[in-house]
Amino acid sequence: MKFHLAILIPLLILSRSVYCDIGDKNRADTIGWGVYSDQPPVFIIEGIDKGNGIADNIYVELQRHLPEFQHHQVQAKLLRIIAMISAKEKICAVMFKTPERESMMRFSSVAVGWLSSPRLAVASDRLDEFHAQTGWQNGEISLREMIEEHPNLRLGLNTGSSYGNTLDDKLKGIGRHNRIYRHSGFNSTRALLHMLLAGRVDYILEHSWVIKFVLKGDLNKVTLIPLTGAPDYVEVFVGCPRNSWGQSVIRRIDPLIAEVRNRSAARIENWLPEYEISNYRKSFQAKFGGEHY
């Protein structure tokens, strides 16, 4: 036994030192890409379209341009990914940029994606009732007036999600005296949409491309209403930890953004309703210039 231990101990020490060297190198040269398990079709983690989500395609393009790194996915809910990046783990992710998130992480200097903004969504089979309750006469609708003047109507929101800075600002400080339901369970996006169709909430804020995915293209079940003062489109950025590692990754990513954004935009179109595609292309070119991707 003593003979075997005498041989084994040095081997263990050597293997441990080699493992640490390799591990340190891998950790320094590895990027974990945050994949939200609760945000389809931003990421699609199962089913026939697995791996073909909006941000899945952005990651494919980024990784193709970053061969010096090893890449792996970190799959968790949106709030968990944000918490991990804030804790300075070696993870980056695509997301909307908000002041709160900027205080916790570094973002790419320019947008890597361009997406249509959320709309106010109402179940189509209760649209007449919505007209009668709110006096809405088609056209745009004010989110703040909806919340403040119709507190009896229940708004469904997804806890932790950003709806873009403009809508996030309108939602701040609202809810104490209003019937706002904030869903924080698994797959909140799908759950809120089904709650809307079942009449358990009266309206939600949602993207057309999310509704198209969840309802498998049956957009007629939901009526989307544009919101007063809200932009038609919002930018998506890459966020990394607010430390030297995160800064070095962002510096490496920034020069790649324009090509990645252009190559990814055509695939984003796959998730848009057909009636949105023409305006999407025009807005993309107006925002970022150059020829159509």
PDB file of C-alpha atoms in Angstrom:
ATOM      1  CA  MET A   1       0.000   0.000   0.000  1.00  0.00           C
ATOM      2  CA  LYS A   2       2.810   2.447   0.870  1.00  0.00           C
ATOM      3  CA  PHE A   3       4.476   1.696  -2.459  1.00  0.00           C
ATOM      4  CA  HIS A   4       1.331   2.471  -4.397  1.00  0.00           C
ATOM      5  CA  LEU A   5       0.695   5.680  -2.477  1.00  0.00           C
ATOM      6  CA  ALA A   6       4.250   6.850  -3.119  1.00  0.00           C
ATOM      7  CA  ILE A   7       3.600   6.543  -6.842  1.00  0.00           C
ATOM      8  CA  LEU A   8       0.045   7.797  -6.775  1.00  0.00           C
ATOM      9  CA  ILE A   9       0.513  11.020  -4.811  1.00  0.00           C
ATOM     10  CA  PRO A  10       2.997  12.680  -7.221  1.00  0.00           C
ATOM     11  CA  LEU A  11       0.781  11.687 -10.138  1.00  0.00           C
ATOM     12  CA  LEU A  12      -2.218  13.258  -8.442  1.00  0.00           C
ATOM     13  CA  ILE A  13      -0.286  16.466  -7.795  1.00  0.00           C
ATOM     14  CA  LEU A  14       0.914  16.599 -11.412  1.00  0.00           C
ATOM     15  CA  SER A  15      -2.513  15.904 -12.865  1.00  0.00           C
ATOM     16  CA  ARG A  16      -4.061  18.525 -10.596  1.00  0.00           C
ATOM     17  CA  SER A  17      -1.560  21.174 -11.701  1.00  0.00           C
ATOM     18  CA  VAL A  18      -2.119  20.310 -15.367  1.00  0.00           C
ATOM     19  CA  TYR A  19      -5.905  20.448 -14.853  1.00  0.00           C
ATOM     20  CA  CYS A  20      -5.649  23.847 -13.191  1.00  0.00           C
ATOM     21  CA  ASP A  21      -3.499  25.241 -16.014  1.00  0.00           C
ATOM     22  CA  ILE A  22      -5.895  23.973 -18.653  1.00  0.00           C
ATOM     23  CA  GLY A  23      -8.882  25.026 -16.631  1.00  0.00           C
ATOM     24  CA  ASP A  24      -7.527  28.541 -16.142  1.00  0.00           C
ATOM     25  CA  LYS A  25      -6.833  28.865 -19.854  1.00  0.00           C
ATOM     26  CA  ASN A  26     -10.251  27.564 -20.793  1.00  0.00           C
ATOM     27  CA  ARG A  27     -11.972  29.864 -18.356  1.00  0.00           C
ATOM     28  CA  ALA A  28     -10.091  32.865 -19.715  1.00  0.00           C
ATOM     29  CA  ASP A  29     -10.792  31.963 -23.335  1.00  0.00           C
ATOM     30  CA  THR A  30     -14.351  30.724 -22.922  1.00  0.00           C
ATOM     31  CA  ILE A  31     -17.576  32.671 -23.343  1.00  0.00           C
ATOM     32  CA  GLY A  32     -20.761  31.337 -21.858  1.00  0.00           C
ATOM     33  CA  TRP A  33     -23.736  32.550 -23.890  1.00  0.00           C
ATOM     34  CA  GLY A  34     -26.897  33.113 -21.900  1.00  0.00           C
ATOM     35  CA  VAL A  35     -29.888  31.274 -23.344  1.00  0.00           C
ATOM     36  CA  TYR A  36     -33.240  32.213 -21.816  1.00  0.00           C
ATOM     37  CA  SER A  37     -35.343  29.149 -21.203  1.00  0.00           C
ATOM     38  CA  ASP A  38     -38.475  31.278 -20.684  1.00  0.00           C
ATOM     39  CA  GLN A  39     -38.338  33.633 -23.690  1.00  0.00           C
ATOM     40  CA  PRO A  40     -39.315  31.894 -26.940  1.00  0.00           C
ATOM     41  CA  PRO A  41     -38.805  32.662 -29.776  1.00  0.00           C
ATOM     42  CA  VAL A  42     -35.845  34.770 -28.603  1.00  0.00           C
ATOM     43  CA  PHE A  43     -34.358  31.347 -27.888  1.00  0.00           C
ATOM     44  CA  ILE A  44     -36.010  28.087 -28.849  1.00  0.00           C
ATOM     45  CA  ILE A  45     -34.748  25.254 -26.683  1.00  0.00           C
ATOM     46  CA  GLU A  46     -37.023  22.434 -27.808  1.00  0.00           C
ATOM     47  CA  GLY A  47     -39.246  21.250 -30.620  1.00  0.00           C
ATOM     48  CA  ILE A  48     -38.914  21.328 -34.379  1.00  0.00           C
ATOM     49  CA  ASP A  49     -37.476  24.872 -34.375  1.00  0.00           C
ATOM     50  CA  LYS A  50     -34.925  24.226 -31.630  1.00  0.00           C
ATOM     51  CA  GLY A  51     -31.878  26.449 -32.086  1.00  0.00           C
ATOM     52  CA  ASN A  52     -33.527  28.706 -34.657  1.00  0.00           C
ATOM     53  CA  GLY A  53     -34.712  31.480 -32.368  1.00  0.00           C
ATOM     54  CA  ILE A  54     -34.013  35.159 -32.957  1.00  0.00           C
ATOM     55  CA  ALA A  55     -31.006  35.302 -30.645  1.00  0.00           C
ATOM     56  CA  ASP A  56     -29.909  31.726 -31.421  1.00  0.00           C
ATOM     57  CA  ASN A  57     -29.029  32.991 -34.881  1.00  0.00           C
ATOM     58  CA  ILE A  58     -27.202  36.023 -33.502  1.00  0.00           C
ATOM     59  CA  TYR A  59     -25.084  33.719 -31.331  1.00  0.00           C
ATOM     60  CA  VAL A  60     -24.227  31.530 -34.326  1.00  0.00           C
ATOM     61  CA  GLU A  61     -22.919  34.572 -36.183  1.00  0.00           C
ATOM     62  CA  LEU A  62     -20.971  35.923 -33.193  1.00  0.00           C
ATOM     63  CA  GLN A  63     -19.351  32.587 -32.473  1.00  0.00           C
ATOM     64  CA  ARG A  64     -18.371  32.168 -36.109  1.00  0.00           C
ATOM     65  CA  HIS A  65     -16.419  35.439 -35.851  1.00  0.00           C
ATOM     66  CA  LEU A  66     -14.786  34.550 -32.529  1.00  0.00           C
ATOM     67  CA  PRO A  67     -12.821  31.339 -33.216  1.00  0.00           C
ATOM     68  CA  GLU A  68     -10.216  32.214 -30.579  1.00  0.00           C
ATOM     69  CA  PHE A  69     -12.808  31.556 -27.866  1.00  0.00           C
ATOM     70  CA  GLN A  70     -14.426  28.350 -26.765  1.00  0.00           C
ATOM     71  CA  HIS A  71     -18.192  28.766 -26.572  1.00  0.00           C
ATOM     72  CA  HIS A  72     -20.880  27.094 -24.536  1.00  0.00           C
ATOM     73  CA  GLN A  73     -24.475  27.813 -23.649  1.00  0.00           C
ATOM     74  CA  VAL A  74     -25.738  28.699 -20.195  1.00  0.00           C
ATOM     75  CA  GLN A  75     -29.447  27.947 -20.131  1.00  0.00           C
ATOM     76  CA  ALA A  76     -31.613  29.577 -17.445  1.00  0.00           C
ATOM     77  CA  LYS A  77     -34.481  32.007 -16.995  1.00  0.00           C
ATOM     78  CA  LEU A  78     -33.891  35.620 -17.986  1.00  0.00           C
ATOM     79  CA  LEU A  79     -33.620  36.895 -14.408  1.00  0.00           C
ATOM     80  CA  ARG A  80     -31.118  34.159 -13.532  1.00  0.00           C
ATOM     81  CA  ILE A  81     -28.899  35.002 -16.529  1.00  0.00           C
ATOM     82  CA  ILE A  82     -28.958  38.694 -15.589  1.00  0.00           C
ATOM     83  CA  ALA A  83     -28.009  37.780 -12.003  1.00  0.00           C
ATOM     84  CA  MET A  84     -25.095  35.619 -13.202  1.00  0.00           C
ATOM     85  CA  ILE A  85     -23.733  38.366 -15.455  1.00  0.00           C
ATOM     86  CA  SER A  86     -24.143  40.880 -12.633  1.00  0.00           C
ATOM     87  CA  ALA A  87     -22.144  38.523 -10.400  1.00  0.00           C
ATOM     88  CA  LYS A  88     -19.338  38.799 -12.990  1.00  0.00           C
ATOM     89  CA  GLU A  89     -19.497  35.239 -14.230  1.00  0.00           C
ATOM     90  CA  LYS A  90     -17.962  34.804 -17.683  1.00  0.00           C
ATOM     91  CA  ILE A  91     -21.293  34.986 -19.476  1.00  0.00           C
ATOM     92  CA  CYS A  92     -22.632  37.332 -22.140  1.00  0.00           C
ATOM     93  CA  ALA A  93     -26.159  37.565 -23.513  1.00  0.00           C
ATOM     94  CA  VAL A  94     -28.314  39.521 -25.931  1.00  0.00           C
ATOM     95  CA  MET A  95     -30.990  41.674 -24.315  1.00  0.00           C
ATOM     96  CA  PHE A  96     -32.666  45.057 -24.246  1.00  0.00           C
ATOM     97  CA  LYS A  97     -30.467  47.725 -22.667  1.00  0.00           C
ATOM     98  CA  THR A  98     -32.028  49.481 -19.682  1.00  0.00           C
ATOM     99  CA  PRO A  99     -30.549  51.927 -17.125  1.00  0.00           C
ATOM    100  CA  GLU A 100     -30.844  49.286 -14.404  1.00  0.00           C
ATOM    101  CA  ARG A 101     -29.028  46.687 -16.473  1.00  0.00           C
ATOM    102  CA  GLU A 102     -26.369  49.213 -17.519  1.00  0.00           C
ATOM    103  CA  SER A 103     -25.496  49.665 -13.860  1.00  0.00           C
ATOM    104  CA  MET A 104     -24.711  45.936 -13.629  1.00  0.00           C
ATOM    105  CA  MET A 105     -23.107  45.075 -16.969  1.00  0.00           C
ATOM    106  CA  ARG A 106     -21.344  46.403 -20.046  1.00  0.00           C
ATOM    107  CA  PHE A 107     -23.165  46.574 -23.361  1.00  0.00           C
ATOM    108  CA  SER A 108     -21.982  46.589 -26.943  1.00  0.00           C
ATOM    109  CA  SER A 109     -21.570  50.120 -28.246  1.00  0.00           C
ATOM    110  CA  VAL A 110     -24.135  49.536 -30.994  1.00  0.00           C
ATOM    111  CA  ALA A 111     -27.192  47.319 -31.370  1.00  0.00           C
ATOM    112  CA  VAL A 112     -26.825  43.761 -32.609  1.00  0.00           C
ATOM    113  CA  GLY A 113     -30.534  43.371 -33.310  1.00  0.00           C
ATOM    114  CA  TRP A 114     -33.607  45.380 -34.310  1.00  0.00           C
ATOM    115  CA  LEU A 115     -37.024  44.172 -33.180  1.00  0.00           C
ATOM    116  CA  SER A 116     -40.586  45.436 -33.348  1.00  0.00           C
ATOM    117  CA  SER A 117     -41.769  46.850 -30.013  1.00  0.00           C
ATOM    118  CA  PRO A 118     -44.496  45.399 -27.815  1.00  0.00           C
ATOM    119  CA  ARG A 119     -48.091  46.334 -28.492  1.00  0.00           C
ATOM    120  CA  LEU A 120     -51.118  46.264 -26.264  1.00  0.00           C
ATOM    121  CA  ALA A 121     -52.722  42.883 -26.918  1.00  0.00           C
ATOM    122  CA  VAL A 122     -56.420  42.094 -26.414  1.00  0.00           C
ATOM    123  CA  ALA A 123     -58.275  38.835 -27.081  1.00  0.00           C
ATOM    124  CA  SER A 124     -60.115  39.335 -30.375  1.00  0.00           C
ATOM    125  CA  ASP A 125     -63.255  37.556 -29.187  1.00  0.00           C
ATOM    126  CA  ARG A 126     -63.640  40.168 -26.426  1.00  0.00           C
ATOM    127  CA  LEU A 127     -62.767  43.205 -28.524  1.00  0.00           C
ATOM    128  CA  ASP A 128     -66.331  44.599 -28.445  1.00  0.00           C
ATOM    129  CA  GLU A 129     -66.261  44.411 -24.669  1.00  0.00           C
ATOM    130  CA  PHE A 130     -62.906  46.201 -24.629  1.00  0.00           C
ATOM    131  CA  HIS A 131     -64.372  48.958 -26.825  1.00  0.00           C
ATOM    132  CA  ALA A 132     -67.287  49.397 -24.412  1.00  0.00           C
ATOM    133  CA  GLN A 133     -65.105  49.390 -21.300  1.00  0.00           C
ATOM    134  CA  THR A 134     -62.451  51.824 -22.522  1.00  0.00           C
ATOM    135  CA  GLY A 135     -64.072  53.895 -25.259  1.00  0.00           C
ATOM    136  CA  TRP A 136     -61.200  52.988 -27.556  1.00  0.00           C
ATOM    137  CA  GLN A 137     -62.073  53.828 -31.167  1.00  0.00           C
ATOM    138  CA  ASN A 138     -59.222  52.111 -33.015  1.00  0.00           C
ATOM    139  CA  GLY A 139     -55.817  53.692 -33.600  1.00  0.00           C
ATOM    140  CA  GLU A 140     -53.197  54.207 -30.926  1.00  0.00           C
ATOM    141  CA  ILE A 141     -53.928  53.895 -27.236  1.00  0.00           C
ATOM    142  CA  SER A 142     -52.182  55.422 -24.209  1.00  0.00           C
ATOM    143  CA  LEU A 143     -50.792  52.809 -21.831  1.00  0.00           C
ATOM    144  CA  ARG A 144     -50.697  55.194 -18.877  1.00  0.00           C
ATOM    145  CA  GLU A 145     -54.282  56.306 -19.446  1.00  0.00           C
ATOM    146  CA  MET A 146     -55.344  52.687 -19.752  1.00  0.00           C
ATOM    147  CA  ILE A 147     -53.785  51.858 -16.411  1.00  0.00           C
ATOM    148  CA  GLU A 148     -54.859  54.997 -14.560  1.00  0.00           C
ATOM    149  CA  GLU A 149     -58.362  55.443 -15.987  1.00  0.00           C
ATOM    150  CA  HIS A 150     -59.389  51.800 -16.090  1.00  0.00           C
ATOM    151  CA  PRO A 151     -58.056  50.236 -12.887  1.00  0.00           C
ATOM    152  CA  ASN A 152     -60.766  47.580 -13.068  1.00  0.00           C
ATOM    153  CA  LEU A 153     -59.084  46.060 -16.125  1.00  0.00           C
ATOM    154  CA  ARG A 154     -56.305  43.622 -15.338  1.00  0.00           C
ATOM    155  CA  LEU A 155     -52.943  44.043 -17.080  1.00  0.00           C
ATOM    156  CA  GLY A 156     -50.644  41.027 -17.299  1.00  0.00           C
ATOM    157  CA  LEU A 157     -46.891  41.618 -17.189  1.00  0.00           C
ATOM    158  CA  ASN A 158     -43.854  39.357 -17.230  1.00  0.00           C
ATOM    159  CA  THR A 159     -41.706  39.892 -14.123  1.00  0.00           C
ATOM    160  CA  GLY A 160     -38.141  40.853 -14.968  1.00  0.00           C
ATOM    161  CA  SER A 161     -38.766  41.516 -18.657  1.00  0.00           C
ATOM    162  CA  SER A 162     -38.045  44.854 -20.261  1.00  0.00           C
ATOM    163  CA  TYR A 163     -40.608  46.245 -22.681  1.00  0.00           C
ATOM    164  CA  GLY A 164     -38.184  48.904 -23.907  1.00  0.00           C
ATOM    165  CA  ASN A 165     -37.165  52.014 -21.995  1.00  0.00           C
ATOM    166  CA  THR A 166     -40.191  54.080 -23.038  1.00  0.00           C
ATOM    167  CA  LEU A 167     -42.744  51.533 -21.823  1.00  0.00           C
ATOM    168  CA  ASP A 168     -40.657  50.619 -18.775  1.00  0.00           C
ATOM    169  CA  ASP A 169     -40.755  54.282 -17.711  1.00  0.00           C
ATOM    170  CA  LYS A 170     -44.534  54.373 -18.117  1.00  0.00           C
ATOM    171  CA  LEU A 171     -44.868  51.311 -15.896  1.00  0.00           C
ATOM    172  CA  LYS A 172     -42.681  52.619 -13.060  1.00  0.00           C
ATOM    173  CA  GLY A 173     -44.548  53.301  -9.853  1.00  0.00           C
ATOM    174  CA  ILE A 174     -47.794  51.899 -11.215  1.00  0.00           C
ATOM    175  CA  GLY A 175     -49.518  48.924  -9.728  1.00  0.00           C
ATOM    176  CA  ARG A 176     -50.295  49.641  -6.098  1.00  0.00           C
ATOM    177  CA  HIS A 177     -53.911  50.591  -6.784  1.00  0.00           C
ATOM    178  CA  ASN A 178     -54.318  48.854 -10.119  1.00  0.00           C
ATOM    179  CA  ARG A 179     -55.096  45.299 -11.051  1.00  0.00           C
ATOM    180  CA  ILE A 180     -51.697  44.475 -12.485  1.00  0.00           C
ATOM    181  CA  TYR A 181     -50.727  40.826 -12.469  1.00  0.00           C
ATOM    182  CA  ARG A 182     -47.017  40.084 -12.712  1.00  0.00           C
ATOM    183  CA  HIS A 183     -46.249  36.529 -13.740  1.00  0.00           C
ATOM    184  CA  SER A 184     -42.963  35.112 -12.479  1.00  0.00           C
ATOM    185  CA  GLY A 185     -43.410  31.388 -13.043  1.00  0.00           C
ATOM    186  CA  PHE A 186     -41.830  29.180 -15.667  1.00  0.00           C
ATOM    187  CA  ASN A 187     -42.552  30.181 -19.271  1.00  0.00           C
ATOM    188  CA  SER A 188     -44.312  33.385 -18.255  1.00  0.00           C
ATOM    189  CA  THR A 189     -44.635  34.584 -21.832  1.00  0.00           C
ATOM    190  CA  ARG A 190     -46.707  31.596 -22.930  1.00  0.00           C
ATOM    191  CA  ALA A 191     -48.653  31.577 -19.655  1.00  0.00           C
ATOM    192  CA  LEU A 192     -49.680  35.232 -19.923  1.00  0.00           C
ATOM    193  CA  LEU A 193     -50.881  34.822 -23.497  1.00  0.00           C
ATOM    194  CA  HIS A 194     -53.018  31.838 -22.550  1.00  0.00           C
ATOM    195  CA  MET A 195     -54.358  33.771 -19.553  1.00  0.00           C
ATOM    196  CA  LEU A 196     -55.368  36.555 -21.957  1.00  0.00           C
ATOM    197  CA  LEU A 197     -57.229  34.146 -24.226  1.00  0.00           C
ATOM    198  CA  ALA A 198     -58.920  32.544 -21.209  1.00  0.00           C
ATOM    199  CA  GLY A 199     -60.081  35.936 -19.885  1.00  0.00           C
ATOM    200  CA  ARG A 200     -58.004  35.800 -16.708  1.00  0.00           C
ATOM    201  CA  VAL A 201     -56.283  39.072 -17.655  1.00  0.00           C
ATOM    202  CA  ASP A 202     -57.841  41.779 -19.840  1.00  0.00           C
ATOM    203  CA  TYR A 203     -54.759  42.896 -21.762  1.00  0.00           C
ATOM    204  CA  ILE A 204     -51.033  42.295 -21.922  1.00  0.00           C
ATOM    205  CA  LEU A 205     -47.977  43.893 -23.513  1.00  0.00           C
ATOM    206  CA  GLU A 206     -46.429  41.607 -26.081  1.00  0.00           C
ATOM    207  CA  HIS A 207     -44.434  41.453 -29.295  1.00  0.00           C
ATOM    208  CA  SER A 208     -46.151  40.291 -32.471  1.00  0.00           C
ATOM    209  CA  TRP A 209     -43.383  37.776 -33.116  1.00  0.00           C
ATOM    210  CA  VAL A 210     -43.918  36.183 -29.702  1.00  0.00           C
ATOM    211  CA  ILE A 211     -47.643  35.846 -30.355  1.00  0.00           C
ATOM    212  CA  LYS A 212     -46.970  34.354 -33.788  1.00  0.00           C
ATOM    213  CA  PHE A 213     -44.696  31.728 -32.243  1.00  0.00           C
ATOM    214  CA  VAL A 214     -46.891  30.810 -29.277  1.00  0.00           C
ATOM    215  CA  LEU A 215     -50.112  30.660 -31.319  1.00  0.00           C
ATOM    216  CA  LYS A 216     -48.366  28.894 -34.209  1.00  0.00           C
ATOM    217  CA  GLY A 217     -49.188  31.701 -36.603  1.00  0.00           C
ATOM    218  CA  ASP A 218     -52.857  32.099 -35.623  1.00  0.00           C
ATOM    219  CA  LEU A 219     -52.625  35.848 -35.040  1.00  0.00           C
ATOM    220  CA  ASN A 220     -56.368  36.372 -35.490  1.00  0.00           C
ATOM    221  CA  LYS A 221     -56.957  35.294 -31.901  1.00  0.00           C
ATOM    222  CA  VAL A 222     -55.293  38.487 -30.661  1.00  0.00           C
ATOM    223  CA  THR A 223     -55.732  42.128 -31.636  1.00  0.00           C
ATOM    224  CA  LEU A 224     -52.573  44.230 -31.372  1.00  0.00           C
ATOM    225  CA  ILE A 225     -52.955  47.939 -30.631  1.00  0.00           C
ATOM    226  CA  PRO A 226     -50.068  50.420 -31.091  1.00  0.00           C
ATOM    227  CA  LEU A 227     -49.155  52.469 -28.040  1.00  0.00           C
ATOM    228  CA  THR A 228     -49.027  56.269 -27.940  1.00  0.00           C
ATOM    229  CA  GLY A 229     -45.508  57.623 -27.598  1.00  0.00           C
ATOM    230  CA  ALA A 230     -43.831  54.228 -27.865  1.00  0.00           C
ATOM    231  CA  PRO A 231     -41.269  53.534 -30.598  1.00  0.00           C
ATOM    232  CA  ASP A 232     -42.166  51.086 -33.337  1.00  0.00           C
ATOM    233  CA  TYR A 233     -38.862  49.266 -32.927  1.00  0.00           C
ATOM    234  CA  VAL A 234     -36.307  48.670 -30.187  1.00  0.00           C
ATOM    235  CA  GLU A 235     -32.608  47.841 -30.242  1.00  0.00           C
ATOM    236  CA  VAL A 236     -31.029  44.699 -28.830  1.00  0.00           C
ATOM    237  CA  PHE A 237     -27.477  44.708 -27.469  1.00  0.00           C
ATOM    238  CA  VAL A 238     -24.883  42.247 -26.187  1.00  0.00           C
ATOM    239  CA  GLY A 239     -24.356  42.505 -22.431  1.00  0.00           C
ATOM    240  CA  CYS A 240     -21.304  41.164 -20.561  1.00  0.00           C
ATOM    241  CA  PRO A 241     -20.033  41.499 -16.974  1.00  0.00           C
ATOM    242  CA  ARG A 242     -18.924  44.917 -15.774  1.00  0.00           C
ATOM    243  CA  ASN A 243     -15.268  43.948 -15.263  1.00  0.00           C
ATOM    244  CA  SER A 244     -12.050  43.704 -17.264  1.00  0.00           C
ATOM    245  CA  TRP A 245     -13.049  40.379 -18.831  1.00  0.00           C
ATOM    246  CA  GLY A 246     -16.410  41.732 -19.930  1.00  0.00           C
ATOM    247  CA  GLN A 247     -14.797  44.873 -21.302  1.00  0.00           C
ATOM    248  CA  SER A 248     -12.277  42.841 -23.313  1.00  0.00           C
ATOM    249  CA  VAL A 249     -15.061  40.707 -24.826  1.00  0.00           C
ATOM    250  CA  ILE A 250     -17.129  43.769 -25.733  1.00  0.00           C
ATOM    251  CA  ARG A 251     -14.073  45.333 -27.391  1.00  0.00           C
ATOM    252  CA  ARG A 252     -13.678  42.172 -29.447  1.00  0.00           C
ATOM    253  CA  ILE A 253     -17.397  42.051 -30.323  1.00  0.00           C
ATOM    254  CA  ASP A 254     -17.966  45.699 -31.247  1.00  0.00           C
ATOM    255  CA  PRO A 255     -16.189  45.590 -34.649  1.00  0.00           C
ATOM    256  CA  LEU A 256     -18.258  42.529 -35.587  1.00  0.00           C
ATOM    257  CA  ILE A 257     -21.669  43.928 -34.755  1.00  0.00           C
ATOM    258  CA  ALA A 258     -22.637  45.455 -38.109  1.00  0.00           C
ATOM    259  CA  GLU A 259     -22.015  42.268 -40.097  1.00  0.00           C
ATOM    260  CA  VAL A 260     -23.650  40.070 -37.459  1.00  0.00           C
ATOM    261  CA  ARG A 261     -26.684  42.366 -37.312  1.00  0.00           C
ATOM    262  CA  ASN A 262     -27.091  42.381 -41.086  1.00  0.00           C
ATOM    263  CA  ARG A 263     -26.766  38.623 -41.443  1.00  0.00           C
ATOM    264  CA  SER A 264     -29.168  37.990 -38.562  1.00  0.00           C
ATOM    265  CA  ALA A 265     -31.870  40.417 -39.696  1.00  0.00           C
ATOM    266  CA  ALA A 266     -33.108  38.238 -42.543  1.00  0.00           C
ATOM    267  CA  ARG A 267     -33.667  35.387 -40.101  1.00  0.00           C
ATOM    268  CA  ILE A 268     -35.490  37.676 -37.687  1.00  0.00           C
ATOM    269  CA  GLU A 269     -37.960  38.285 -40.499  1.00  0.00           C
ATOM    270  CA  ASN A 270     -38.938  34.619 -40.318  1.00  0.00           C
ATOM    271  CA  TRP A 271     -40.582  35.292 -36.963  1.00  0.00           C
ATOM    272  CA  LEU A 272     -42.423  38.456 -37.982  1.00  0.00           C
ATOM    273  CA  PRO A 273     -46.034  38.455 -39.188  1.00  0.00           C
ATOM    274  CA  GLU A 274     -46.110  38.833 -42.957  1.00  0.00           C
ATOM    275  CA  TYR A 275     -47.735  42.263 -42.767  1.00  0.00           C
ATOM    276  CA  GLU A 276     -44.793  43.656 -40.745  1.00  0.00           C
ATOM    277  CA  ILE A 277     -41.919  42.641 -42.990  1.00  0.00           C
ATOM    278  CA  SER A 278     -41.991  45.554 -45.450  1.00  0.00           C
ATOM    279  CA  ASN A 279     -41.992  48.193 -42.688  1.00  0.00           C
ATOM    280  CA  TYR A 280     -39.343  46.253 -40.798  1.00  0.00           C
ATOM    281  CA  ARG A 281     -36.990  46.370 -43.773  1.00  0.00           C
ATOM    282  CA  LYS A 282     -37.572  50.088 -44.296  1.00  0.00           C
ATOM    283  CA  SER A 283     -36.996  50.887 -40.622  1.00  0.00           C
ATOM    284  CA  PHE A 284     -33.863  48.737 -40.534  1.00  0.00           C
ATOM    285  CA  GLN A 285     -32.345  50.569 -43.486  1.00  0.00           C
ATOM    286  CA  ALA A 286     -33.351  53.967 -42.093  1.00  0.00           C
ATOM    287  CA  LYS A 287     -31.730  53.131 -38.758  1.00  0.00           C
ATOM    288  CA  PHE A 288     -28.544  51.424 -39.860  1.00  0.00           C
ATOM    289  CA  GLY A 289     -28.096  52.588 -43.445  1.00  0.00           C
ATOM    290  CA  GLY A 290     -26.619  50.715 -46.353  1.00  0.00           C
ATOM    291  CA  GLU A 291     -28.307  48.306 -48.683  1.00  0.00           C
ATOM    292  CA  HIS A 292     -30.912  45.880 -47.490  1.00  0.00           C
ATOM    293  CA  TYR A 293     -29.403  42.788 -45.928  1.00  0.00           C
TER     294      TYR A 293
END
